[in-house]
Structures are given as C-alpha cells and as structure tokens.
Amino acid sequence: MDIYKILKTYFGYDRFKTGQEKIVKGILEGQDALGIMPTGGGKSLCYQLPAIVLEGVTIVISPLISLMKDQVDSLSEMGITSTFINSTLEEDILQERIKDIRLLKYKIIYIAPERLESYLFINLIRDIDISMVAIDEAHCISQWGHDFRPSYRNIPKFINSFIKRPIVSAFTATATKAVVEEIKTLIEFKNPVESMIGFDRPNLFYEVRKIVNKADFIANFVKETYPDESGVIYCATRKSVESLTLKLRDLGFNAIGYHGGMDSETRNTAQESFIYNRVQIIVATNAFGMGIDKPDVRFVIHYNMPQNMESYYQEAGRAGRDGEKSHCILLYSPSDIVKQKLLIQNNPVSLERENLLYKNLQYLVDYCHTNDCLRNDILKYFGENPDVENCNNCGNCLDNSEMVDITLESQKILSCIYRVGEKFGVSLIIQVLRGSKNKKVLQFDLDKISTYGLMREYKEQTLREIIMTLISRGYIITTLDKFPVLKLSNSSKEVLKGEVKVFHKKHLMEEKKEKKVKSN
Ligand code: ADP
C-alpha cells in the first residue's frame, strides 16, 4: 500500500512532516509508537493515517472534549467515518452512536478517558475488532507531568483487557525525560517505534520583560510590530482577562475575552471569531488553546507568569505554527509568584505533589531572571543539550543593555542570609536589609544583627530582583515548599570571597533605587 498516495488523497499533503513517516510506517508494521512532537508538529496524522489503513477500528483517547467534534468533522470532510463519545452527549444520541459502533460504521472513535470506567463501553468494545488504541496528550498519565488526569491511569488495564492486544500509540508535545519514562513504564509498549522531535521552535522569538504598565506595553508592541496580525494574551485569572479586554478595546484594539467562567456558547463564539480573524486579539486564561489549530498566530504574550515551564512552552508554542517568525513575550512581575502560589495552595493535592509544583514554579521564576539564552533554558528544561551557547534569536541573546557590577549588593544579601541562620524567606531578608521594624523582625531579634539596615537605600523591588537573580544563578537555593527558606549554595562562597563577580542589567537596577537616605 502506498502511504504517500493516502497522504495526498485523504489529507492533501505531498510530504510528511518530520517524524510522521517513521511513526506511520512503524504502526503499519504492527509496532507500538511513541511520538513526542512539538505543538503543531502534526501528531493527529500519525494515528489517523494508519487508522485508515488498518483493518479494524481505532480508538483515540483524548482529554480534549471540546475538540472532538472538530476532529470528527474534519475527518468526515476527508471521507473518513468517525465519531466521538463523551459526557456532552444526550442519552438518545449516545445510544444511537453505540448502535452504530456495533454496526462497525466508524473507522475512528474518539473517547474521553472517563469512558474507560464505564462497563457498558468496555463490553461494547470487547466485541469489536480494535486495531489500535491511540493516546493523545499522553503526558496526562504521568503524575510528574503538569496535567495529571487520574482517569488516564485506567488506560493500561484497558489495553490489556483485549484478547488480542491492539497496537498502542501515544503522543504528547510536552514531556520531560522523567515524564517520558513514566509514560513508557505505565503503558508497557511492545517494541515501539519512537519519534522524538526536538523541542526547539526556531521561528519563535522568546523574551521576558519586566514591565510596570503592561497594557500600554502590549498596545505599543502590537501597534509597532503586528498591527494587523493575530495574537493571544494569556492572563492568570478570569478577572484580569475581563479587565484587560476592556482596556485593549478602549485603546482601539479589536479584542475578545475567553475564560472558563463563560458559557460554552460565548466561548465558542470567541474562539471562532479569533480563528476566522474577526478579532485580532484573544485575551484568555489557560482554558483557551489546547489543540486550537490557528497557524498564523504571530504573538503570544503572557500577561502573568504561568505555573510551570511545560505550560509556558505549550501556551507560547501556539504562536507561529506555520513556521513564520513570531514573538513569545512573558511579562513578569514578582506578584505573579504570589498569584501562582495561591493557585497551588487553593488546589488541594498531596504534599509531595505540592512541593513538586513549587519546584516547577521556581524553574519558571528562574527563567524570568536569567541573563542566559532563553531558548537554551527552555531546551535544557526538556532535557536537551543545546549545541550553541547563544541562539542569537531571543530577548537575552540580543539584549545589549549595559551591565553593572552588583557584587557588593550580592555579598550583603548573602551575608544577611547567613546571619539570620538560613532560616527565613525572601520577604524577611528584605525587611532586615532595609531596616524594617516589622513585628517578626523584632520578635526574632533580627534588628540586632550586623546586616540589619545595611541596604536601607534600596527599594524592595530592587532587592527582590537581585535575590531572584542570585537564585536563578544558583548562589542562593530555596527550599521548595509553601514557605521557601533561603539558603546559601556552595558557589555563594565564591561571591562572598570576591572570587566571582556578579553583573546584572543596569536598567533593572537603577530605575528602582531610591534616593540615598541621609544618615545622621
Ligand atoms: P499537533 O496535534 O501536533 O499540535 P496537528 O496534528 O494539529 O498538530 O497538526 C498541526 C497542523 O499541521 C495542522 O494544520 C495539520 O493539518 C498540519 N499538518 C499535519 N501533517 C502535515 C503534513 N504532512 N504536511 C503539511 N501539513 C501538515
């Protein structure tokens, strides 16, 4: 059989995207498959094409209920019979579909993972020749991933329940090495063909900006860089989605909001308006975007820092799916850390998982404070070893800001951490350095130590900026829990002894320094 012909006839493409062919061929030879490919890499085709060729029915497990209909519609346009079963269906429609599934009317069936808990469904499937089970968003099976879904844990049992084990294929766009290992262990692949496309997206320009007036920044950026092109702005909360949408509209932009608190019709309208270019900008919470296939998104701006690098990479990765140059800008402010910590605290999970969430959050905080190549920082997170030190295509590599020596400031901060016995967090260290008479400072007699008031003339934000920078460079380590305590790393000694100098961007240091207070 000629897979190129099928590619052309059904999908209309002349060639495979990187990694697709290997997976398709492997599956058609009866092998299991694992595809780790970036967003926009073309994962769907990796299971849809073999599904057409294989004799029986393919089941696709996906958590993205809202997208199943779209997938089924586009398959039907291609002349492939498919359907979906999820909780959105009315009982009579569900029964009808089940009947049609029995009559083998469909080649591909999309299901939500919760369906695997239904005996009715399992019994139904048992009587049918299932050739393949394809698992979309496979990272949801891993409790180390950022999007763990307990119902994914039923997948291995489901696969093993068949008398003749179907081919198993699994796909994800976001998986660190630990997550990949967990997927492999849990799914128990048989001789799988693997396709791991690197995480680099060379057409994306990554940037972190520390901006006070974010709305003005966005307005200027869009006007100057992409006056007529589409973009997504991600906010941490529904409230900020609403207020930013209004603000952008006041500034003359054609913007629409999208968040989980809106009813599904309003959300669908917003999504379609964006996809069909009736609005330029969609302002959204992270409820927006999974699986949205708009190729020409030219910018993704994060109004707030997300909770971890996986989410950031995935959301930012919605820019430039067509391969054209696009911008991914993260607008960082320290209050985002507080916001994200609150979100973690308000979502009860085991202590172990909570600490993991804090650790993941810290990686992204470090990303916001590094002066090194941002692209490499992302790639390293996903376990890659970048070939070059500088990509020369990110905000940090192209930043020619003047640098200033902050070794002395760093030494004072490190000494203070040492003097307080490495027992306190960022806020208290700052209060001690600024000579605060805060209750806690006095309660622990911290006003009696030698570093008390040593940096009175510095603004709170400046000290926070330096501390975060020292954390991101590994001179300070933090415990990874609800109340992180600052401790000195081994390498901090080099700074304390003056063997290593610390530099930082001048504009981040100067702006915020208060006039010296005269001491007499
Ligand atoms: P993913 O699920 O990996 O994010 P999709 O499966 O949604 O990606 O595919 C992303 C885009 O790439 C879609 O618009 C799809 O039609 C397109 N695409 C997939 N395979 C090919 C191909 N071989 N040639 C050209 N475009 C392709």
Coordinates of C-alpha atoms and ligand atoms in Angstrom, one line a residue:
M1 CA 0.0 0.0 0.0
D2 CA 1.2 3.5 -0.9
I3 CA 1.2 5.7 2.2
Y4 CA 2.1 8.7 0.1
K5 CA -0.9 8.2 -2.0
I6 CA -3.1 8.1 1.1
L7 CA -1.3 11.2 2.5
K8 CA -2.2 13.0 -0.7
T9 CA -5.7 11.6 -1.3
Y10 CA -7.1 12.0 2.2
F11 CA -5.0 14.7 3.8
G12 CA -4.0 16.6 0.7
Y13 CA -0.3 16.8 1.6
D14 CA 2.7 16.0 -0.6
R15 CA 5.1 15.0 2.1
F16 CA 5.3 14.1 5.7
K17 CA 6.3 16.4 8.4
T18 CA 9.4 15.5 10.4
G19 CA 8.9 12.4 12.4
Q20 CA 5.5 11.4 11.0
E21 CA 6.7 8.9 8.4
K22 CA 8.6 6.9 10.9
I23 CA 5.6 6.6 13.2
V24 CA 3.2 5.8 10.4
K25 CA 5.4 3.1 8.9
G26 CA 6.1 1.6 12.3
I27 CA 2.4 1.3 13.2
L28 CA 1.6 -0.2 9.9
E29 CA 4.2 -2.8 10.5
G30 CA 2.4 -3.7 13.7
Q31 CA 4.7 -1.8 16.2
D32 CA 3.6 0.4 19.1
A33 CA 4.5 4.0 18.7
L34 CA 5.5 6.9 20.9
G35 CA 5.6 10.4 19.3
I36 CA 7.0 13.3 21.2
M37 CA 6.5 16.2 18.9
P38 CA 6.0 19.9 19.4
T39 CA 2.7 21.6 19.2
G40 CA 1.8 21.9 15.5
G41 CA 4.1 19.0 14.7
G42 CA 1.3 17.1 13.2
K43 CA 0.6 14.4 15.7
S44 CA -3.0 13.7 14.7
L45 CA -2.0 12.4 11.2
C46 CA 0.4 9.9 12.9
Y47 CA -2.5 7.9 14.1
Q48 CA -5.2 9.0 11.7
L49 CA -3.4 7.8 8.6
P50 CA -2.7 4.3 9.9
A51 CA -6.2 4.2 11.3
I52 CA -7.5 4.4 7.7
V53 CA -5.3 1.6 6.5
L54 CA -5.6 -0.8 9.5
E55 CA -8.3 -3.4 9.3
G56 CA -10.3 -2.7 12.4
V57 CA -11.4 0.3 14.4
T58 CA -9.1 2.8 16.1
I59 CA -9.9 4.3 19.5
V60 CA -8.4 7.6 20.3
I61 CA -8.3 8.6 23.9
S62 CA -8.2 12.4 24.4
P63 CA -9.0 14.7 27.3
L64 CA -9.9 17.5 24.9
I65 CA -13.7 17.0 24.8
S66 CA -14.3 20.4 23.2
L67 CA -12.1 19.4 20.2
M68 CA -13.6 16.0 19.4
K69 CA -16.4 17.4 17.3
D70 CA -13.9 19.4 15.2
Q71 CA -11.7 16.4 14.7
V72 CA -14.7 14.3 13.7
D73 CA -15.9 17.0 11.4
S74 CA -12.6 17.4 9.6
L75 CA -12.2 13.6 9.3
S76 CA -15.7 13.4 7.7
E77 CA -14.7 16.1 5.2
M78 CA -11.8 13.8 4.3
G79 CA -14.3 11.0 3.8
I80 CA -13.3 9.1 6.9
T81 CA -16.1 7.9 9.1
S82 CA -15.6 8.7 12.8
T83 CA -17.5 9.6 15.9
F84 CA -16.9 10.6 19.5
I85 CA -18.3 9.6 22.8
N86 CA -18.1 11.9 25.8
S87 CA -20.2 13.3 28.6
T88 CA -21.6 16.1 26.4
L89 CA -23.9 13.7 24.5
E90 CA -27.6 13.3 25.2
E91 CA -28.7 9.8 26.1
D92 CA -30.6 9.1 22.9
I93 CA -27.6 10.2 20.7
L94 CA -25.3 8.2 22.8
Q95 CA -27.5 5.1 22.3
E96 CA -27.6 5.7 18.6
R97 CA -23.8 6.0 18.4
I98 CA -23.3 2.9 20.4
K99 CA -25.6 1.1 18.0
D100 CA -23.6 2.4 15.0
I101 CA -20.4 1.5 16.6
R102 CA -21.7 -2.1 16.9
L103 CA -22.6 -2.0 13.3
L104 CA -19.0 -1.0 12.5
K105 CA -20.0 2.2 10.9
Y106 CA -16.9 4.1 12.2
K107 CA -13.2 3.7 11.5
I108 CA -12.1 6.0 14.3
I109 CA -13.8 6.6 17.7
Y110 CA -12.7 9.4 20.0
I111 CA -13.4 8.9 23.6
A112 CA -12.6 10.8 26.8
P113 CA -10.6 8.8 29.3
E114 CA -13.5 8.8 31.8
R115 CA -15.3 6.4 29.4
L116 CA -12.9 3.7 30.4
E117 CA -14.6 3.5 33.7
S118 CA -17.9 2.5 32.0
Y119 CA -18.6 -1.2 31.9
L120 CA -21.1 -0.6 29.2
F121 CA -18.5 0.9 27.0
I122 CA -15.9 -1.7 27.8
N123 CA -18.3 -4.5 26.9
L124 CA -19.3 -2.8 23.7
I125 CA -15.7 -2.5 22.6
R126 CA -14.8 -6.1 23.5
D127 CA -17.0 -7.4 20.7
I128 CA -15.3 -5.2 18.1
D129 CA -12.1 -5.7 16.3
I130 CA -10.0 -2.8 17.7
S131 CA -6.8 -2.5 15.7
M132 CA -5.2 0.4 17.6
V133 CA -5.6 2.5 20.7
A134 CA -4.1 6.0 20.2
I135 CA -3.5 8.0 23.3
D136 CA -3.4 11.8 22.7
E137 CA -1.9 14.1 25.3
A138 CA -0.1 11.1 26.8
H139 CA 1.6 13.2 29.5
C140 CA -1.7 13.2 31.3
I141 CA -0.9 9.7 32.6
S142 CA 2.1 11.0 34.5
Q143 CA 1.8 12.4 37.9
W144 CA 5.1 14.2 37.3
G145 CA 3.6 16.0 34.3
H146 CA 1.8 19.3 34.6
D147 CA -1.6 18.0 33.7
F148 CA -2.1 14.7 35.5
R149 CA -5.5 13.1 34.9
P150 CA -6.2 10.2 37.2
S151 CA -8.6 8.6 34.6
Y152 CA -5.6 8.1 32.3
R153 CA -4.4 5.5 34.8
N154 CA -7.1 3.2 33.5
I155 CA -5.5 3.0 30.1
P156 CA -3.0 0.2 30.7
K157 CA -5.8 -2.0 32.2
F158 CA -8.0 -1.2 29.2
I159 CA -5.3 -2.1 26.7
N160 CA -4.6 -5.4 28.5
S161 CA -8.3 -6.3 28.6
F162 CA -8.4 -7.2 24.9
I163 CA -8.0 -10.8 23.9
K164 CA -5.8 -9.7 21.1
R165 CA -3.8 -6.7 22.2
P166 CA -4.3 -3.8 19.8
I167 CA -1.4 -1.6 18.6
V168 CA -0.8 1.2 21.1
S169 CA 0.4 4.6 20.0
A170 CA 0.9 7.6 22.4
F171 CA 1.5 11.3 21.6
T172 CA 2.5 14.3 23.5
A173 CA 4.0 17.7 23.0
T174 CA 5.3 18.3 26.4
A175 CA 7.3 15.7 28.2
T176 CA 10.4 16.0 30.3
K177 CA 12.7 12.9 30.5
A178 CA 11.0 11.9 33.7
V179 CA 7.5 12.1 32.2
V180 CA 8.6 10.1 29.1
E181 CA 10.0 7.4 31.3
E182 CA 6.7 7.3 33.3
I183 CA 4.7 7.1 30.1
K184 CA 6.8 4.2 28.9
T185 CA 6.7 2.3 32.2
L186 CA 2.9 2.6 32.6
I187 CA 1.9 1.9 29.0
E188 CA 4.2 -1.0 28.6
F189 CA 4.9 -0.5 24.9
K190 CA 5.8 -3.5 22.8
N191 CA 8.8 -2.9 20.6
P192 CA 7.8 0.7 20.0
V193 CA 8.9 3.0 17.2
E194 CA 9.8 6.3 18.8
S195 CA 9.9 9.7 17.2
M196 CA 11.2 12.5 19.4
I197 CA 11.3 15.8 17.6
G198 CA 13.4 18.3 19.4
F199 CA 11.7 21.0 21.4
D200 CA 13.3 23.8 19.5
R201 CA 11.0 26.1 17.6
P202 CA 13.5 28.2 15.7
N203 CA 10.9 30.7 14.4
L204 CA 9.8 31.7 17.9
F205 CA 11.5 34.7 19.5
Y206 CA 11.3 34.3 23.3
E207 CA 11.5 37.3 25.5
V208 CA 11.0 38.2 29.2
R209 CA 10.1 41.8 30.0
K210 CA 9.7 43.3 33.4
I211 CA 7.1 45.9 32.8
V212 CA 5.1 48.1 35.2
N213 CA 2.4 49.2 32.8
K214 CA 1.7 46.0 30.9
A215 CA -1.4 47.1 29.0
D216 CA 0.5 50.1 27.5
F217 CA 3.4 47.9 26.6
I218 CA 1.1 45.4 24.8
A219 CA -0.7 48.2 22.9
N220 CA 2.6 49.7 21.7
F221 CA 4.1 46.3 20.9
V222 CA 1.1 45.3 18.8
K223 CA 0.8 48.6 17.0
E224 CA 4.5 48.7 16.1
T225 CA 5.2 45.0 15.4
Y226 CA 2.0 43.3 14.4
P227 CA -0.7 45.9 13.7
D228 CA -2.8 43.6 11.6
E229 CA -1.9 40.2 12.8
S230 CA -3.4 37.8 15.3
G231 CA -2.2 37.2 18.8
V232 CA -3.1 35.6 22.1
I233 CA -2.7 37.2 25.5
Y234 CA -2.7 34.8 28.5
C235 CA -3.8 36.1 31.9
A236 CA -3.7 34.1 35.2
T237 CA -7.2 35.0 36.3
R238 CA -10.7 35.5 34.8
K239 CA -10.8 38.9 36.3
S240 CA -7.7 40.1 34.5
V241 CA -9.0 38.6 31.3
E242 CA -12.0 40.8 31.6
S243 CA -10.3 44.0 32.6
L244 CA -7.5 43.7 30.0
T245 CA -10.0 43.0 27.2
L246 CA -11.9 46.2 28.1
K247 CA -8.7 48.2 28.4
L248 CA -7.5 47.0 25.0
R249 CA -10.8 47.8 23.4
D250 CA -10.6 51.3 25.0
L251 CA -7.2 51.6 23.3
G252 CA -8.8 50.8 20.0
F253 CA -8.0 47.1 19.6
N254 CA -10.4 44.5 18.3
A255 CA -10.0 42.2 21.3
I256 CA -12.2 39.5 22.8
G257 CA -12.1 37.6 26.1
Y258 CA -12.1 33.9 26.8
H259 CA -12.2 32.0 30.1
G260 CA -13.8 29.0 31.8
G261 CA -16.4 31.1 33.6
M262 CA -18.1 32.0 30.3
D263 CA -20.9 29.7 29.0
S264 CA -19.8 27.4 26.2
E265 CA -21.6 29.4 23.5
T266 CA -19.8 32.6 24.4
R267 CA -16.6 30.7 24.5
N268 CA -17.2 29.1 21.1
T269 CA -18.1 32.4 19.5
A270 CA -14.9 34.0 20.9
Q271 CA -12.8 31.1 19.7
E272 CA -14.3 31.2 16.2
S273 CA -14.0 34.9 15.9
F274 CA -10.4 34.6 16.6
I275 CA -9.7 31.7 14.3
Y276 CA -11.5 33.3 11.4
N277 CA -9.8 36.7 12.0
R278 CA -12.9 38.6 13.0
V279 CA -11.0 39.8 16.1
Q280 CA -7.3 40.4 16.2
I281 CA -6.5 39.6 19.8
I282 CA -7.9 37.0 22.2
V283 CA -7.3 37.6 25.9
A284 CA -7.7 34.3 27.7
T285 CA -6.9 32.2 30.7
N286 CA -5.2 28.8 30.1
A287 CA -8.7 27.4 29.4
F288 CA -8.0 28.6 25.8
G289 CA -5.9 26.9 23.3
M290 CA -5.4 23.2 23.7
G291 CA -5.5 21.8 20.3
I292 CA -6.5 25.0 18.6
D293 CA -5.1 24.9 15.2
K294 CA -4.6 28.5 14.0
P295 CA -1.4 28.6 12.0
D296 CA -0.8 32.3 11.8
V297 CA -0.8 33.4 15.5
R298 CA 2.1 36.0 15.4
F299 CA 2.4 36.7 19.1
V300 CA 1.6 35.1 22.4
I301 CA 2.0 37.4 25.3
H302 CA 1.8 36.2 28.9
Y303 CA 0.4 39.0 31.0
N304 CA 1.2 36.9 34.0
M305 CA 3.8 34.2 34.5
P306 CA 2.2 30.7 34.3
Q307 CA 2.7 28.0 36.8
N308 CA 5.5 26.0 35.1
M309 CA 7.7 25.7 32.1
E310 CA 5.6 23.0 30.5
S311 CA 2.5 25.2 30.5
Y312 CA 4.6 28.2 29.3
Y313 CA 6.1 26.2 26.4
Q314 CA 2.8 24.8 25.4
E315 CA 0.9 28.1 25.5
A316 CA 3.7 30.2 23.9
G317 CA 4.0 27.4 21.3
R318 CA 0.7 28.3 19.9
A319 CA 2.5 31.1 18.1
G320 CA 3.9 30.5 14.7
R321 CA 2.6 27.1 13.9
D322 CA 3.1 28.0 10.2
G323 CA 6.8 28.3 10.8
E324 CA 6.9 32.1 10.3
K325 CA 8.7 34.3 12.7
S326 CA 6.6 35.0 15.8
H327 CA 7.0 36.5 19.3
C328 CA 6.5 34.9 22.7
I329 CA 6.8 37.5 25.4
L330 CA 6.4 36.8 29.1
L331 CA 5.6 39.9 31.1
Y332 CA 7.0 39.2 34.5
S333 CA 6.2 40.8 37.8
P334 CA 7.1 39.5 41.2
S335 CA 3.4 39.5 42.3
D336 CA 2.9 36.7 39.7
I337 CA 4.8 34.4 42.0
V338 CA 2.3 35.1 44.8
K339 CA -0.6 34.6 42.5
Q340 CA 0.7 31.2 41.3
K341 CA 1.4 30.1 44.9
L342 CA -2.1 30.9 45.9
L343 CA -3.4 28.9 43.0
I344 CA -1.3 26.0 44.1
Q345 CA -2.5 26.3 47.7
N346 CA -6.1 26.5 46.8
N347 CA -5.9 23.3 44.9
P348 CA -5.6 20.5 47.5
V349 CA -3.1 17.8 46.4
S350 CA -0.6 15.6 48.3
L351 CA 2.3 17.3 50.0
E352 CA 4.7 15.6 47.6
R353 CA 2.9 16.9 44.6
E354 CA 2.5 20.4 46.1
N355 CA 6.3 20.5 46.6
L356 CA 6.8 19.4 43.0
L357 CA 4.5 22.2 41.9
Y358 CA 6.6 24.7 43.8
K359 CA 9.8 23.3 42.3
N360 CA 8.3 23.6 38.8
L361 CA 7.2 27.2 39.5
Q362 CA 10.7 28.1 40.7
Y363 CA 12.2 26.9 37.3
L364 CA 10.0 29.4 35.5
V365 CA 10.8 32.1 38.0
D366 CA 14.5 31.4 37.3
Y367 CA 13.7 31.6 33.6
C368 CA 12.4 35.1 34.2
H369 CA 15.6 36.1 35.9
T370 CA 18.3 34.5 33.9
N371 CA 20.6 36.6 31.7
D372 CA 21.5 33.5 29.7
C373 CA 19.9 32.3 26.4
L374 CA 16.2 31.8 27.0
R375 CA 15.8 29.2 24.2
N376 CA 18.6 27.1 25.8
D377 CA 16.9 27.5 29.2
I378 CA 13.7 26.0 27.7
L379 CA 15.5 23.2 25.8
K380 CA 17.5 22.3 28.9
Y381 CA 14.3 22.0 30.9
F382 CA 13.1 19.4 28.5
G383 CA 16.4 17.5 28.8
E384 CA 18.0 18.7 25.6
N385 CA 21.7 19.7 25.3
P386 CA 21.8 22.8 23.1
D387 CA 24.7 22.9 20.6
V388 CA 25.4 26.6 21.0
E389 CA 25.7 28.8 24.0
N390 CA 23.6 31.6 22.4
C391 CA 20.8 31.2 19.9
N392 CA 21.1 34.9 18.9
N393 CA 17.4 34.9 18.5
C394 CA 15.9 35.6 21.9
G395 CA 15.4 38.6 24.1
N396 CA 18.5 37.8 26.2
C397 CA 20.9 37.0 23.4
L398 CA 20.0 40.2 21.5
D399 CA 19.9 42.3 24.7
N400 CA 22.7 44.8 24.6
S401 CA 21.7 46.6 27.8
E402 CA 24.5 47.9 29.8
M403 CA 25.6 45.7 32.7
V404 CA 26.5 46.8 36.1
D405 CA 28.6 45.2 38.8
I406 CA 26.3 44.1 41.7
T407 CA 28.8 42.0 43.5
L408 CA 28.8 44.2 46.6
E409 CA 25.0 44.1 46.8
S410 CA 25.1 40.4 46.3
Q411 CA 27.6 40.0 49.1
K412 CA 25.5 42.0 51.5
I413 CA 22.4 39.9 50.7
L414 CA 24.3 36.6 51.0
S415 CA 25.8 37.7 54.3
C416 CA 22.4 38.6 55.6
I417 CA 21.0 35.2 54.7
Y418 CA 24.0 33.7 56.6
R419 CA 23.5 35.9 59.6
V420 CA 19.8 35.0 60.1
G421 CA 20.9 31.4 60.2
E422 CA 19.4 30.4 56.8
K423 CA 16.0 30.2 58.4
F424 CA 13.9 32.8 56.6
G425 CA 12.3 33.6 53.3
V426 CA 12.8 36.5 50.8
S427 CA 10.4 39.0 52.4
L428 CA 12.1 38.8 55.8
I429 CA 15.6 39.1 54.4
I430 CA 14.5 42.2 52.5
Q431 CA 12.9 43.7 55.7
V432 CA 16.1 43.0 57.7
L433 CA 18.3 44.6 54.9
R434 CA 16.0 47.6 54.7
G435 CA 16.0 48.0 58.5
S436 CA 12.3 47.4 59.0
K437 CA 10.7 47.4 62.4
N438 CA 8.3 44.8 61.4
K439 CA 7.0 42.6 64.3
K440 CA 8.6 39.4 63.0
V441 CA 12.0 41.2 62.6
L442 CA 11.8 42.4 66.2
Q443 CA 10.4 39.1 67.6
F444 CA 13.5 37.2 66.3
D445 CA 15.9 40.0 67.3
L446 CA 16.9 40.4 63.7
D447 CA 17.4 44.2 64.3
K448 CA 20.5 43.2 66.4
I449 CA 22.4 41.5 63.6
S450 CA 25.2 43.2 61.7
T451 CA 23.4 43.3 58.3
Y452 CA 20.3 45.0 59.7
G453 CA 19.6 48.1 57.7
L454 CA 22.6 47.6 55.5
M455 CA 20.7 48.3 52.3
R456 CA 18.2 50.9 53.6
E457 CA 18.5 52.9 50.4
Y458 CA 17.3 50.1 48.1
K459 CA 13.7 49.7 47.1
E460 CA 12.0 46.5 48.0
Q461 CA 11.7 45.5 44.3
T462 CA 15.3 46.1 43.6
L463 CA 16.3 43.8 46.5
R464 CA 13.8 41.2 45.3
E465 CA 15.2 41.4 41.8
I466 CA 18.8 40.8 43.0
I467 CA 17.7 37.9 45.2
M468 CA 15.8 36.3 42.4
T469 CA 18.8 36.8 40.1
L470 CA 21.1 35.1 42.7
I471 CA 18.6 32.2 43.0
S472 CA 18.5 31.8 39.2
R473 CA 22.3 31.7 39.1
G474 CA 22.5 29.1 41.8
Y475 CA 24.2 31.2 44.5
I476 CA 21.1 31.0 46.7
I477 CA 19.0 27.9 47.0
T478 CA 15.4 27.9 48.2
T479 CA 13.6 25.1 50.0
L480 CA 10.8 24.0 47.7
D481 CA 7.6 24.3 49.7
K482 CA 4.9 26.7 50.8
F483 CA 7.2 28.9 52.7
P484 CA 10.6 28.8 50.9
V485 CA 13.6 29.5 53.1
L486 CA 16.7 31.0 51.5
K487 CA 20.0 29.1 52.0
L488 CA 23.5 29.6 50.6
S489 CA 24.8 27.3 48.0
N490 CA 28.4 26.2 47.9
S491 CA 29.1 28.5 45.0
S492 CA 27.9 31.5 47.1
K493 CA 31.3 31.4 48.8
E494 CA 33.0 32.4 45.6
V495 CA 30.9 35.6 45.6
L496 CA 31.3 36.2 49.3
K497 CA 35.1 35.9 48.9
G498 CA 35.1 38.2 45.9
E499 CA 36.4 35.4 43.6
V500 CA 33.5 35.8 41.3
K501 CA 31.8 39.0 40.2
V502 CA 28.1 39.3 39.7
F503 CA 26.7 41.5 36.9
H504 CA 23.1 42.5 36.1
K505 CA 21.3 44.7 33.7
K506 CA 21.7 48.3 34.6
H507 CA 18.2 49.4 33.8
L508 CA 16.8 46.8 36.2
M509 CA 19.0 48.1 39.0
E510 CA 18.8 51.9 38.6
E511 CA 15.1 52.5 38.0
K512 CA 14.2 51.2 41.3
K513 CA 16.9 52.5 43.6
E514 CA 15.6 55.1 46.0
K515 CA 17.5 58.3 46.7
K516 CA 20.0 57.7 49.4
V517 CA 18.6 58.4 52.9
K518 CA 20.9 60.7 54.7
S519 CA 22.0 59.0 57.9
N520 CA 22.9 61.1 60.8
Ligands
ADP1 P1 -0.4 18.8 16.9 O1 -1.5 17.9 17.4 O2 0.9 18.0 16.8 O3 -0.2 20.1 17.6 P2 -1.8 18.8 14.4 O4 -2.0 17.3 14.3 O5 -3.0 19.6 14.9 O6 -0.6 19.1 15.4 O7 -1.2 19.4 13.1 C1 -0.8 20.7 13.0 C2 -1.0 21.3 11.6 O8 -0.2 20.7 10.7 C3 -2.4 21.0 11.1 O9 -2.9 22.2 10.5 C4 -2.3 19.9 10.2 O10 -3.3 19.9 9.2 C5 -0.9 20.2 9.6 N1 -0.2 19.0 9.0 C6 -0.1 17.8 9.6 N2 0.6 17.0 8.8 C7 1.0 17.7 7.8 C8 1.8 17.4 6.6 N3 2.4 16.2 6.4 N4 2.1 18.4 5.7 C9 1.5 19.6 5.9 N5 0.8 20.0 7.0 C10 0.5 19.0 7.9

